[in-house]
Amino acid sequence: MQDPSKTEKASPKKRRDERKKGHVAMSKDVVMIASLLGTFVLLKILFPFMYRTIRDYMIKYLSLAPGVENLSDYSAGIFADTAWSVLKAALPILLAGIVLAVLGTGVQTRFLFTKSNLAPKFSRLNPIQGIKNIISLKSLIELLKNLLKITILGIILYQIIKGDLTPIARTIDMDLKDSSVYVLSAIMDMVFRVSLIFLAVAGFDFFYQRWDYERQIRMSKQELKEEFKQTEGNPEIKGRIRSLQRERARSRMMQSVPEADVIIRNPTHFAVALRYDIEKDNAPVLLAKGQDELALRIVAIGEEHGVYVIENKPLARGIFAATQVGNEIPSEYYGMVAEILVYVYRMNNKIIE
């Protein structure tokens, strides 16, 4: 029975762990119907080839029969060659069924192969666990599906036999080709009708297996909290998260450099990009700052977009140390920055009030 406390959807980590164990959603009915329909279509395509192969062998041995002296050895040869001819004719269909079964399984599981499924599980020998499995919801659904399939198959067989029994009996008077075509047509009709019904059953089972899988891997809120603690507490993961955050922040910062009115540098170690928009800024705002290589990148981007670059060592170092990106510069730097901005505006033929 499902633990009532497990009300939350499984986390990505939980899903990865379950997959490593080989626990994935898979419908066996989908595999079966894929193989059945595939072999059905291939049988219709290859029937002329199969018919000719078997016919040629029968004609060959029946034509040689009158001159045979040792009937026992001849019969054994006929049996062996006929078996080989039937196998050769049916081999493409058998291989197609195997390939389709593998594909049907692989598509659902994303071609998962894990050794954990091959290892012996002693819990399967536990009689109490076995009883629980027998009376579980999944076992009940499987039982109902199997009963439904048996019932449907029985009804279809009954209808075919009831309607085609007399015509099938008349095939005794037909030649080999006509009787073979008629019997195959009856078999094909049965397979087609069974396949249509089983296709609906497989569709139901496909969605049921996914629903049941999601139900089985649900987590409690406490499990989610514990997993979060374990994940976030991992130094490597925390370091990776911080690194990603820094990269994203740096990327956003560098994208804002072209909006700056001026870049103040020292000359290779520090660089700060400032913006002062009279309509929305109360004071100059720090758009970007960098040291060493990052400082050179800020300067390069600024020059590429026509931003004035001014060298002022103490001012660049002071603003770099005292101001966070996105904040206004401290008031003690207003005077020096104002002089620089006036110079820049004059060079750009801007008018300030």
mmCIF file of C-alpha atoms in Angstrom, residues 45-339:
data_model
loop_
_atom_site.group_PDB
_atom_site.id
_atom_site.type_symbol
_atom_site.label_atom_id
_atom_site.label_comp_id
_atom_site.label_asym_id
_atom_site.label_seq_id
_atom_site.Cartn_x
_atom_site.Cartn_y
_atom_site.Cartn_z
ATOM 1 C CA ILE A 45 4.251 -8.592 -47.493
ATOM 2 C CA LEU A 46 6.370 -11.763 -47.397
ATOM 3 C CA PHE A 47 3.623 -14.341 -47.879
ATOM 4 C CA PRO A 48 4.259 -14.752 -51.640
ATOM 5 C CA PHE A 49 7.948 -15.421 -50.926
ATOM 6 C CA MET A 50 7.101 -17.887 -48.137
ATOM 7 C CA TYR A 51 4.541 -19.645 -50.301
ATOM 8 C CA ARG A 52 6.970 -20.024 -53.229
ATOM 9 C CA THR A 53 9.760 -21.300 -50.974
ATOM 10 C CA ILE A 54 7.637 -24.016 -49.364
ATOM 11 C CA ARG A 55 5.909 -24.896 -52.666
ATOM 12 C CA ASP A 56 9.198 -25.349 -54.525
ATOM 13 C CA TYR A 57 10.496 -27.749 -51.885
ATOM 14 C CA MET A 58 7.278 -29.777 -51.903
ATOM 15 C CA ILE A 59 7.213 -29.975 -55.703
ATOM 16 C CA LYS A 60 10.861 -31.017 -55.755
ATOM 17 C CA TYR A 61 10.465 -33.895 -53.309
ATOM 18 C CA LEU A 62 7.056 -35.068 -54.486
ATOM 19 C CA SER A 63 8.327 -35.268 -58.067
ATOM 20 C CA LEU A 64 11.244 -37.430 -56.926
ATOM 21 C CA ALA A 65 9.116 -39.704 -54.737
ATOM 22 C CA PRO A 66 8.150 -42.335 -57.398
ATOM 23 C CA GLY A 67 11.795 -43.282 -57.998
ATOM 24 C CA VAL A 68 12.750 -43.604 -54.337
ATOM 25 C CA GLU A 69 13.849 -47.025 -53.117
ATOM 26 C CA ASN A 70 14.444 -46.325 -49.398
ATOM 27 C CA LEU A 71 11.280 -44.498 -48.299
ATOM 28 C CA SER A 72 12.468 -44.179 -44.680
ATOM 29 C CA ASP A 73 15.627 -42.241 -45.565
ATOM 30 C CA TYR A 74 13.739 -40.227 -48.157
ATOM 31 C CA SER A 75 11.060 -39.239 -45.625
ATOM 32 C CA ALA A 76 13.730 -38.166 -43.142
ATOM 33 C CA GLY A 77 15.344 -36.012 -45.825
ATOM 34 C CA ILE A 78 11.996 -34.478 -46.727
ATOM 35 C CA PHE A 79 11.315 -33.667 -43.090
ATOM 36 C CA ALA A 80 14.712 -32.023 -42.553
ATOM 37 C CA ASP A 81 14.604 -29.987 -45.757
ATOM 38 C CA THR A 82 10.983 -28.958 -45.225
ATOM 39 C CA ALA A 83 11.769 -27.816 -41.702
ATOM 40 C CA TRP A 84 14.690 -25.785 -43.034
ATOM 41 C CA SER A 85 12.575 -24.250 -45.811
ATOM 42 C CA VAL A 86 9.853 -23.260 -43.334
ATOM 43 C CA LEU A 87 12.456 -21.786 -40.982
ATOM 44 C CA LYS A 88 14.094 -19.871 -43.829
ATOM 45 C CA ALA A 89 10.734 -18.505 -44.928
ATOM 46 C CA ALA A 90 9.700 -17.547 -41.396
ATOM 47 C CA LEU A 91 13.104 -16.244 -40.258
ATOM 48 C CA PRO A 92 12.518 -12.624 -41.417
ATOM 49 C CA ILE A 93 9.265 -12.531 -39.452
ATOM 50 C CA LEU A 94 10.889 -13.990 -36.336
ATOM 51 C CA LEU A 95 13.738 -11.475 -36.551
ATOM 52 C CA ALA A 96 11.270 -8.636 -37.107
ATOM 53 C CA GLY A 97 9.351 -9.683 -33.997
ATOM 54 C CA ILE A 98 12.553 -9.672 -31.931
ATOM 55 C CA VAL A 99 13.692 -6.291 -33.303
ATOM 56 C CA LEU A 100 10.279 -4.717 -32.703
ATOM 57 C CA ALA A 101 10.183 -6.087 -29.156
ATOM 58 C CA VAL A 102 13.623 -4.603 -28.461
ATOM 59 C CA LEU A 103 12.587 -1.274 -29.995
ATOM 60 C CA GLY A 104 9.288 -1.247 -28.105
ATOM 61 C CA THR A 105 11.178 -1.748 -24.857
ATOM 62 C CA GLY A 106 14.014 0.621 -25.764
ATOM 63 C CA VAL A 107 11.787 3.518 -26.774
ATOM 64 C CA GLN A 108 9.908 3.340 -23.473
ATOM 65 C CA THR A 109 13.020 3.005 -21.303
ATOM 66 C CA ARG A 110 15.337 5.127 -23.506
ATOM 67 C CA PHE A 111 17.397 1.967 -24.039
ATOM 68 C CA LEU A 112 18.239 1.600 -20.383
ATOM 69 C CA PHE A 113 20.495 -1.301 -19.434
ATOM 70 C CA THR A 114 21.470 -1.771 -15.830
ATOM 71 C CA LYS A 115 23.220 -4.622 -14.056
ATOM 72 C CA SER A 116 21.090 -4.128 -10.952
ATOM 73 C CA ASN A 117 18.200 -5.940 -12.642
ATOM 74 C CA LEU A 118 20.438 -8.964 -13.234
ATOM 75 C CA ALA A 119 21.510 -9.233 -9.605
ATOM 76 C CA PRO A 120 19.551 -11.688 -7.418
ATOM 77 C CA LYS A 121 17.068 -10.042 -5.053
ATOM 78 C CA PHE A 122 16.481 -12.124 -1.952
ATOM 79 C CA SER A 123 13.444 -9.999 -1.086
ATOM 80 C CA ARG A 124 11.635 -11.876 -3.847
ATOM 81 C CA LEU A 125 11.896 -15.028 -1.720
ATOM 82 C CA ASN A 126 10.063 -13.343 1.152
ATOM 83 C CA PRO A 127 6.602 -15.018 1.340
ATOM 84 C CA ILE A 128 5.034 -12.019 3.099
ATOM 85 C CA GLN A 129 6.255 -9.678 0.373
ATOM 86 C CA GLY A 130 4.971 -12.153 -2.196
ATOM 87 C CA ILE A 131 1.492 -12.089 -0.654
ATOM 88 C CA LYS A 132 1.542 -8.277 -0.647
ATOM 89 C CA ASN A 133 2.420 -8.287 -4.339
ATOM 90 C CA ILE A 134 -0.398 -10.705 -5.115
ATOM 91 C CA ILE A 135 -3.069 -8.522 -3.485
ATOM 92 C CA SER A 136 -1.667 -5.197 -4.713
ATOM 93 C CA LEU A 137 -3.509 -2.798 -7.040
ATOM 94 C CA LYS A 138 -1.005 -3.507 -9.802
ATOM 95 C CA SER A 139 -1.640 -7.263 -9.621
ATOM 96 C CA LEU A 140 -5.384 -6.664 -9.725
ATOM 97 C CA ILE A 141 -5.056 -4.482 -12.824
ATOM 98 C CA GLU A 142 -2.841 -7.104 -14.501
ATOM 99 C CA LEU A 143 -5.397 -9.828 -13.694
ATOM 100 C CA LEU A 144 -8.251 -7.778 -15.145
ATOM 101 C CA LYS A 145 -6.237 -7.028 -18.284
ATOM 102 C CA ASN A 146 -5.380 -10.688 -18.827
ATOM 103 C CA LEU A 147 -8.992 -11.762 -18.286
ATOM 104 C CA LEU A 148 -10.118 -9.095 -20.752
ATOM 105 C CA LYS A 149 -7.593 -10.244 -23.358
ATOM 106 C CA ILE A 150 -8.560 -13.910 -22.951
ATOM 107 C CA THR A 151 -12.254 -13.048 -23.201
ATOM 108 C CA ILE A 152 -11.755 -10.931 -26.316
ATOM 109 C CA LEU A 153 -9.599 -13.588 -27.951
ATOM 110 C CA GLY A 154 -12.203 -16.253 -27.184
ATOM 111 C CA ILE A 155 -15.039 -14.177 -28.651
ATOM 112 C CA ILE A 156 -13.121 -13.431 -31.838
ATOM 113 C CA LEU A 157 -12.082 -17.075 -32.280
ATOM 114 C CA TYR A 158 -15.666 -18.189 -31.761
ATOM 115 C CA GLN A 159 -16.966 -15.733 -34.360
ATOM 116 C CA ILE A 160 -14.341 -16.758 -36.907
ATOM 117 C CA ILE A 161 -14.843 -20.484 -36.372
ATOM 118 C CA LYS A 162 -18.618 -20.094 -36.429
ATOM 119 C CA GLY A 163 -18.575 -18.116 -39.666
ATOM 120 C CA ASP A 164 -15.666 -19.802 -41.460
ATOM 121 C CA LEU A 165 -15.815 -23.427 -40.295
ATOM 122 C CA THR A 166 -17.641 -24.699 -43.374
ATOM 123 C CA PRO A 167 -15.497 -22.726 -45.871
ATOM 124 C CA ILE A 168 -12.334 -23.878 -44.092
ATOM 125 C CA ALA A 169 -13.487 -27.494 -44.382
ATOM 126 C CA ARG A 170 -13.951 -26.973 -48.125
ATOM 127 C CA THR A 171 -10.275 -26.090 -48.528
ATOM 128 C CA ILE A 172 -9.659 -29.844 -48.697
ATOM 129 C CA ASP A 173 -11.038 -29.747 -52.242
ATOM 130 C CA MET A 174 -8.943 -26.697 -53.233
ATOM 131 C CA ASP A 175 -5.461 -26.692 -54.693
ATOM 132 C CA LEU A 176 -2.523 -25.821 -52.449
ATOM 133 C CA LYS A 177 -2.308 -22.153 -53.439
ATOM 134 C CA ASP A 178 -6.013 -21.378 -53.042
ATOM 135 C CA SER A 179 -6.317 -23.230 -49.738
ATOM 136 C CA SER A 180 -3.186 -21.543 -48.386
ATOM 137 C CA VAL A 181 -4.450 -18.104 -49.397
ATOM 138 C CA TYR A 182 -7.847 -18.747 -47.834
ATOM 139 C CA VAL A 183 -6.468 -20.069 -44.537
ATOM 140 C CA LEU A 184 -3.939 -17.247 -44.340
ATOM 141 C CA SER A 185 -6.689 -14.714 -45.044
ATOM 142 C CA ALA A 186 -8.749 -16.135 -42.174
ATOM 143 C CA ILE A 187 -5.736 -16.018 -39.852
ATOM 144 C CA MET A 188 -4.940 -12.463 -40.940
ATOM 145 C CA ASP A 189 -8.506 -11.388 -40.277
ATOM 146 C CA MET A 190 -8.330 -12.853 -36.785
ATOM 147 C CA VAL A 191 -4.947 -11.258 -36.068
ATOM 148 C CA PHE A 192 -6.157 -7.884 -37.357
ATOM 149 C CA ARG A 193 -9.260 -7.896 -35.159
ATOM 150 C CA VAL A 194 -7.298 -9.056 -32.130
ATOM 151 C CA SER A 195 -4.656 -6.404 -32.789
ATOM 152 C CA LEU A 196 -7.213 -3.589 -32.882
ATOM 153 C CA ILE A 197 -8.642 -4.616 -29.523
ATOM 154 C CA PHE A 198 -5.221 -5.211 -27.992
ATOM 155 C CA LEU A 199 -4.079 -1.826 -29.306
ATOM 156 C CA ALA A 200 -6.721 -0.171 -27.126
ATOM 157 C CA VAL A 201 -5.651 -2.322 -24.169
ATOM 158 C CA ALA A 202 -1.997 -1.390 -24.788
ATOM 159 C CA GLY A 203 -2.918 2.306 -24.901
ATOM 160 C CA PHE A 204 -4.630 2.017 -21.536
ATOM 161 C CA ASP A 205 -1.707 0.057 -20.097
ATOM 162 C CA PHE A 206 0.827 2.601 -21.389
ATOM 163 C CA PHE A 207 -0.786 5.459 -19.478
ATOM 164 C CA TYR A 208 -1.556 3.278 -16.461
ATOM 165 C CA GLN A 209 2.096 2.193 -16.137
ATOM 166 C CA ARG A 210 3.226 5.808 -16.175
ATOM 167 C CA TRP A 211 0.626 6.792 -13.613
ATOM 168 C CA ASP A 212 1.614 3.845 -11.403
ATOM 169 C CA TYR A 213 5.320 4.668 -11.790
ATOM 170 C CA GLU A 214 4.737 8.273 -10.720
ATOM 171 C CA ARG A 215 2.710 6.985 -7.764
ATOM 172 C CA GLN A 216 5.468 4.594 -6.701
ATOM 173 C CA ILE A 217 8.252 7.186 -6.754
ATOM 174 C CA ARG A 218 6.371 9.900 -4.889
ATOM 175 C CA MET A 219 8.210 11.471 -1.989
ATOM 176 C CA SER A 220 7.169 12.819 1.365
ATOM 177 C CA LYS A 221 7.872 16.430 2.278
ATOM 178 C CA GLN A 222 10.427 15.201 4.805
ATOM 179 C CA GLU A 223 12.261 13.214 2.107
ATOM 180 C CA LEU A 224 12.387 16.307 -0.087
ATOM 181 C CA LYS A 225 13.823 18.340 2.780
ATOM 182 C CA GLU A 226 16.467 15.700 3.527
ATOM 183 C CA GLU A 227 17.419 15.454 -0.138
ATOM 184 C CA PHE A 228 17.703 19.235 -0.365
ATOM 185 C CA LYS A 229 19.976 19.302 2.673
ATOM 186 C CA GLN A 230 22.187 16.560 1.247
ATOM 187 C CA THR A 231 22.359 18.218 -2.163
ATOM 188 C CA GLU A 232 22.890 21.762 -0.969
ATOM 189 C CA GLY A 233 25.334 20.585 1.684
ATOM 190 C CA ASN A 234 27.630 19.096 -0.927
ATOM 191 C CA PRO A 235 30.611 21.503 -1.275
ATOM 192 C CA GLU A 236 31.113 20.653 -4.941
ATOM 193 C CA ILE A 237 27.475 21.334 -5.787
ATOM 194 C CA LYS A 238 27.400 24.538 -3.751
ATOM 195 C CA GLY A 239 30.590 25.694 -5.445
ATOM 196 C CA ARG A 240 29.146 24.896 -8.837
ATOM 197 C CA ILE A 241 25.955 26.822 -8.026
ATOM 198 C CA ARG A 242 27.929 29.856 -6.867
ATOM 199 C CA SER A 243 30.082 29.674 -9.986
ATOM 200 C CA LEU A 244 27.000 29.623 -12.221
ATOM 201 C CA GLN A 245 25.490 32.529 -10.317
ATOM 202 C CA ARG A 246 28.686 34.550 -10.730
ATOM 203 C CA GLU A 247 28.831 33.775 -14.438
ATOM 204 C CA ARG A 248 25.232 34.879 -14.948
ATOM 205 C CA ALA A 249 25.713 38.063 -12.920
ATOM 206 C CA ARG A 250 28.914 38.838 -14.827
ATOM 207 C CA SER A 251 27.161 38.256 -18.146
ATOM 208 C CA ARG A 252 24.347 40.649 -17.217
ATOM 209 C CA MET A 253 26.899 43.194 -16.003
ATOM 210 C CA MET A 254 28.911 43.070 -19.230
ATOM 211 C CA GLN A 255 25.741 43.512 -21.292
ATOM 212 C CA SER A 256 25.090 46.829 -19.521
ATOM 213 C CA VAL A 257 28.549 48.319 -20.290
ATOM 214 C CA PRO A 258 27.408 49.873 -23.625
ATOM 215 C CA GLU A 259 24.800 51.883 -21.651
ATOM 216 C CA ALA A 260 27.522 53.634 -19.614
ATOM 217 C CA ASP A 261 28.342 57.330 -20.037
ATOM 218 C CA VAL A 262 31.947 56.898 -18.980
ATOM 219 C CA ILE A 263 34.455 54.245 -17.918
ATOM 220 C CA ILE A 264 37.047 55.211 -15.322
ATOM 221 C CA ARG A 265 40.133 53.020 -15.199
ATOM 222 C CA ASN A 266 43.381 52.529 -13.274
ATOM 223 C CA PRO A 267 44.888 51.887 -16.093
ATOM 224 C CA THR A 268 44.970 48.043 -16.221
ATOM 225 C CA HIS A 269 44.023 46.828 -12.739
ATOM 226 C CA PHE A 270 40.598 48.414 -12.137
ATOM 227 C CA ALA A 271 37.757 49.706 -14.301
ATOM 228 C CA VAL A 272 34.292 51.034 -13.390
ATOM 229 C CA ALA A 273 31.490 51.863 -15.845
ATOM 230 C CA LEU A 274 29.139 54.675 -14.735
ATOM 231 C CA ARG A 275 25.798 55.886 -15.998
ATOM 232 C CA TYR A 276 24.042 59.114 -15.121
ATOM 233 C CA ASP A 277 20.562 59.570 -16.550
ATOM 234 C CA ILE A 278 19.179 62.915 -15.381
ATOM 235 C CA GLU A 279 15.588 61.709 -15.784
ATOM 236 C CA LYS A 280 15.814 58.585 -13.605
ATOM 237 C CA ASP A 281 19.085 58.649 -11.619
ATOM 238 C CA ASN A 282 19.570 60.707 -8.455
ATOM 239 C CA ALA A 283 23.319 60.141 -8.698
ATOM 240 C CA PRO A 284 25.744 58.286 -10.988
ATOM 241 C CA VAL A 285 25.098 54.526 -10.964
ATOM 242 C CA LEU A 286 27.750 51.795 -11.179
ATOM 243 C CA LEU A 287 26.819 49.537 -14.112
ATOM 244 C CA ALA A 288 29.917 47.341 -14.128
ATOM 245 C CA LYS A 289 33.229 46.942 -12.388
ATOM 246 C CA GLY A 290 36.172 44.628 -12.854
ATOM 247 C CA GLN A 291 39.722 43.893 -11.887
ATOM 248 C CA ASP A 292 42.670 42.831 -14.057
ATOM 249 C CA GLU A 293 41.398 40.780 -17.031
ATOM 250 C CA LEU A 294 37.765 41.693 -16.402
ATOM 251 C CA ALA A 295 38.750 45.379 -16.249
ATOM 252 C CA LEU A 296 40.368 45.096 -19.668
ATOM 253 C CA ARG A 297 37.218 43.443 -21.058
ATOM 254 C CA ILE A 298 35.042 46.267 -19.704
ATOM 255 C CA VAL A 299 37.310 48.842 -21.332
ATOM 256 C CA ALA A 300 37.346 46.915 -24.628
ATOM 257 C CA ILE A 301 33.543 46.626 -24.749
ATOM 258 C CA GLY A 302 33.183 50.304 -23.857
ATOM 259 C CA GLU A 303 35.571 51.424 -26.583
ATOM 260 C CA GLU A 304 33.802 49.168 -29.063
ATOM 261 C CA HIS A 305 30.508 50.977 -28.327
ATOM 262 C CA GLY A 306 31.975 54.482 -28.214
ATOM 263 C CA VAL A 307 31.977 54.938 -24.427
ATOM 264 C CA TYR A 308 34.583 57.447 -23.196
ATOM 265 C CA VAL A 309 37.383 55.892 -21.129
ATOM 266 C CA ILE A 310 39.041 58.190 -18.564
ATOM 267 C CA GLU A 311 42.116 57.286 -16.509
ATOM 268 C CA ASN A 312 41.891 58.234 -12.825
ATOM 269 C CA LYS A 313 43.632 55.775 -10.518
ATOM 270 C CA PRO A 314 42.346 56.856 -7.055
ATOM 271 C CA LEU A 315 38.786 57.398 -8.292
ATOM 272 C CA ALA A 316 38.639 54.021 -10.068
ATOM 273 C CA ARG A 317 39.998 52.192 -7.004
ATOM 274 C CA GLY A 318 37.704 54.086 -4.617
ATOM 275 C CA ILE A 319 34.475 53.464 -6.538
ATOM 276 C CA PHE A 320 35.479 49.821 -7.144
ATOM 277 C CA ALA A 321 35.967 49.189 -3.422
ATOM 278 C CA ALA A 322 32.997 51.175 -2.101
ATOM 279 C CA THR A 323 30.178 50.466 -4.566
ATOM 280 C CA GLN A 324 28.203 47.389 -5.593
ATOM 281 C CA VAL A 325 27.029 46.944 -9.174
ATOM 282 C CA GLY A 326 23.626 48.570 -9.659
ATOM 283 C CA ASN A 327 24.049 51.019 -6.758
ATOM 284 C CA GLU A 328 24.718 54.757 -6.745
ATOM 285 C CA ILE A 329 28.277 55.859 -6.035
ATOM 286 C CA PRO A 330 29.064 57.271 -2.548
ATOM 287 C CA SER A 331 28.521 61.014 -2.102
ATOM 288 C CA GLU A 332 32.229 61.713 -1.513
ATOM 289 C CA TYR A 333 32.886 60.947 -5.195
ATOM 290 C CA TYR A 334 30.122 63.196 -6.599
ATOM 291 C CA GLY A 335 32.439 66.140 -7.268
ATOM 292 C CA MET A 336 35.151 64.252 -9.122
ATOM 293 C CA VAL A 337 32.641 62.209 -11.149
ATOM 294 C CA ALA A 338 30.663 65.358 -12.002
ATOM 295 C CA GLU A 339 33.763 67.010 -13.458
#
